[in-house]
Every structure is written in C-alpha cells, then in structure tokens.
Amino acid sequence: MRLIVMAAAAAVLAGWALPAAAQDRKPCGKDLVCANAPDSVVQAMLAAKLKARLAKDENDDPMVEVTGEPYRFDVFFYGCEQHRNCDSLRFEVSFAKDEQATVALANKWNAGHRFLTAAVKDDGSFVLSYDIGMIGGATRRNFADTLDWWSSMLGEAGDFFVKELKQ
C-alpha cells in the first residue's frame, strides 16, 4: 500500500515539474492588451506615448522595439506556439559590455529588489529585465501600470548603478 501511495505522489509531482505550455489560444478580449495579440501591446505602448514598433526576434517570434528617452528597450514574447498564441512578455534593456558592470553588481541589485532583474550575458552585455504573465490579457489600465512600473524601476536602477559605480 505504501508503495502505491509513493508512486501516486511521484506521478503528481512529475506532472507539476512539466514545463508550462502556451495556453492563450482564445481571442484577445475587447479593450485588453494580450501577448497573443502583439498589435494590442504596440497600441497600448503608443497610447502611453512610447515610440513602439512591432518586429520579430531571432526566432521569428513577435517583439516590440521601443526607442526614445530615456532608454531604448525591447519587449519579447514568450510561450509562443509557432510564433503565435504567446502567453507572456519580457521587457528588456541591454547595455554594452562594461568592465564595471559585473555579475557581482547584478547580484547586489537582485538581492535588494523585486521584479526587475539584472544579469550579465555571455557576450558581457549587462541586461535588466522584467517578465509578466499575460494569459487572458491585461486591462489597458493594468498594462499602463506595468509600463509605469517598468519606467520607475529603470529610473531606480539607473540611480543605483550610478551610486555603485562611483564607489
């Protein structure tokens, strides 16, 4: 009996360990911003006065390129099925390789902050990113709040890195 219970528990745990599959195949609702409707993301960014343009990443998945001040950044679409029905977004700003932008600096940022994460890529570029789930979409108001958070966090990160790199 104990063996059966252990086998059942192992089967349940194995099911939890499976990677999530893109699940957002339903049409984007009216007045929502959805990862499975990339143009809705662009339109929401344009409404927020950002210079946004729909493009494709190196895997042919949708992405949004945002130019202008104070940062140029990209929004990548994840959880896509054949370049469609994406279920999440990653906001990402990348900075050129700099010997002061180290893994230790990224870890110091990450240890004291939520949401926005710092990393050093294999090519030495320093990256700040912010991931959000989008299954079912977000209201325009909620997405505008996400854009405000992103902007606020970038400003906070800028202040942090200026202070840290002066030491």
XYZ file of C-alpha atoms in Angstrom:
167
model
C 0.000 0.000 0.000
C 2.799 2.374 0.918
C 4.426 1.751 -2.481
C 1.178 2.658 -4.278
C 0.875 5.910 -2.326
C 4.510 6.790 -3.100
C 4.008 6.007 -6.794
C 0.880 8.168 -6.911
C 2.688 11.026 -5.178
C 5.608 10.725 -7.617
C 3.200 10.857 -10.568
C 1.552 14.015 -9.221
C 4.912 15.684 -8.574
C 6.148 14.726 -12.033
C 3.105 16.435 -13.516
C 3.955 19.631 -11.649
C 7.506 19.524 -12.994
C 6.404 19.629 -16.620
C 7.142 22.892 -18.421
C 4.154 25.165 -18.950
C 2.765 25.173 -22.470
C 1.371 28.226 -24.197
C -2.273 28.308 -23.268
C -3.557 31.587 -24.641
C -5.389 30.492 -27.770
C -8.575 32.467 -27.092
C -9.021 35.762 -28.954
C -7.903 38.875 -27.120
C -10.930 40.461 -25.469
C -12.151 43.924 -26.274
C -10.143 46.646 -24.521
C -7.478 44.172 -23.371
C -3.761 44.024 -24.036
C -2.706 40.466 -24.868
C 0.561 38.696 -25.650
C -1.372 36.593 -28.164
C -2.314 39.839 -29.977
C 1.035 41.648 -30.413
C -0.563 44.658 -32.057
C -2.554 45.283 -28.849
C 0.767 45.598 -26.996
C 2.074 48.080 -29.563
C -1.147 50.110 -29.447
C -1.030 50.275 -25.638
C 2.568 51.483 -25.793
C 1.724 54.105 -28.392
C -1.142 55.270 -26.162
C 1.449 55.685 -23.379
C 3.422 57.978 -25.719
C 6.192 55.447 -26.350
C 7.737 55.062 -29.796
C 6.920 51.373 -30.313
C 7.237 49.241 -33.414
C 6.298 45.592 -33.977
C 9.211 43.448 -35.188
C 10.432 39.838 -34.973
C 13.141 38.389 -32.776
C 15.866 35.976 -33.915
C 13.393 33.063 -33.586
C 10.720 34.829 -35.696
C 8.555 35.361 -32.620
C 6.988 38.795 -32.257
C 8.834 41.507 -30.370
C 8.317 45.206 -29.839
C 11.161 47.661 -30.276
C 10.812 50.835 -28.229
C 13.022 53.806 -28.992
C 13.361 57.184 -27.358
C 14.277 58.578 -23.993
C 15.484 57.705 -21.515
C 16.128 54.098 -22.639
C 15.774 52.055 -25.768
C 14.299 48.666 -24.876
C 12.662 45.596 -26.373
C 9.645 43.566 -25.370
C 9.989 39.870 -26.203
C 7.041 37.484 -26.489
C 7.394 34.069 -24.811
C 5.396 30.858 -24.643
C 4.576 31.126 -28.335
C 3.308 28.259 -30.467
C 4.673 28.564 -33.998
C 5.212 32.318 -33.448
C 1.595 32.853 -32.290
C -0.556 32.480 -29.166
C 2.191 33.821 -26.897
C 1.468 33.839 -23.165
C 3.998 36.176 -21.571
C 6.198 39.203 -22.139
C 9.732 40.161 -21.163
C 10.736 43.805 -21.075
C 14.490 44.030 -21.573
C 17.067 46.792 -21.796
C 20.619 45.881 -22.703
C 23.787 47.878 -22.155
C 27.114 47.420 -23.964
C 29.869 45.472 -22.267
C 31.490 47.477 -19.466
C 34.136 46.096 -17.123
C 32.348 47.696 -14.146
C 29.032 46.002 -14.980
C 29.832 42.701 -13.306
C 27.920 39.682 -12.110
C 28.632 40.855 -8.549
C 26.949 44.193 -9.335
C 23.947 42.381 -10.854
C 23.710 40.152 -7.782
C 23.849 43.165 -5.476
C 20.920 44.702 -7.365
C 18.952 41.430 -7.397
C 19.435 40.845 -3.670
C 17.632 44.047 -2.776
C 14.956 44.436 -5.442
C 11.825 42.735 -6.719
C 10.507 42.444 -10.250
C 13.388 43.953 -12.260
C 16.345 41.586 -12.513
C 19.903 42.257 -13.620
C 22.208 39.851 -15.413
C 25.423 39.748 -17.413
C 25.053 37.833 -20.683
C 27.720 35.580 -22.178
C 28.812 38.406 -24.513
C 29.413 40.669 -21.498
C 26.408 42.922 -22.036
C 24.523 43.978 -18.925
C 20.776 43.358 -19.049
C 17.812 44.482 -16.977
C 14.582 42.542 -17.486
C 11.018 42.342 -16.230
C 8.762 39.359 -17.002
C 4.968 39.368 -16.876
C 2.399 36.643 -17.484
C -0.334 37.637 -19.928
C -2.701 34.654 -20.180
C -6.171 36.117 -20.572
C -4.725 39.568 -21.218
C -4.445 42.678 -19.092
C -6.756 45.643 -18.946
C -5.379 48.772 -20.599
C -5.195 50.371 -17.154
C -3.237 47.429 -15.735
C -0.855 47.407 -18.702
C -0.341 51.182 -18.347
C 0.558 50.488 -14.703
C 3.038 47.841 -15.886
C 4.654 50.429 -18.153
C 4.819 52.862 -15.222
C 6.459 50.181 -13.041
C 8.973 49.409 -15.788
C 9.871 53.084 -16.175
C 10.079 53.624 -12.418
C 12.256 50.550 -11.924
C 14.623 51.644 -14.711
C 14.997 55.023 -13.026
C 15.684 53.363 -9.693
C 18.206 51.045 -11.321
C 19.916 53.985 -13.001
C 20.316 55.739 -9.626
C 21.586 52.517 -8.030
C 24.202 51.856 -10.716
C 25.445 55.464 -10.775
C 25.919 55.308 -6.993
C 27.550 51.873 -7.071
C 29.917 52.653 -9.927
C 31.144 55.849 -8.259
C 32.469 53.885 -5.265
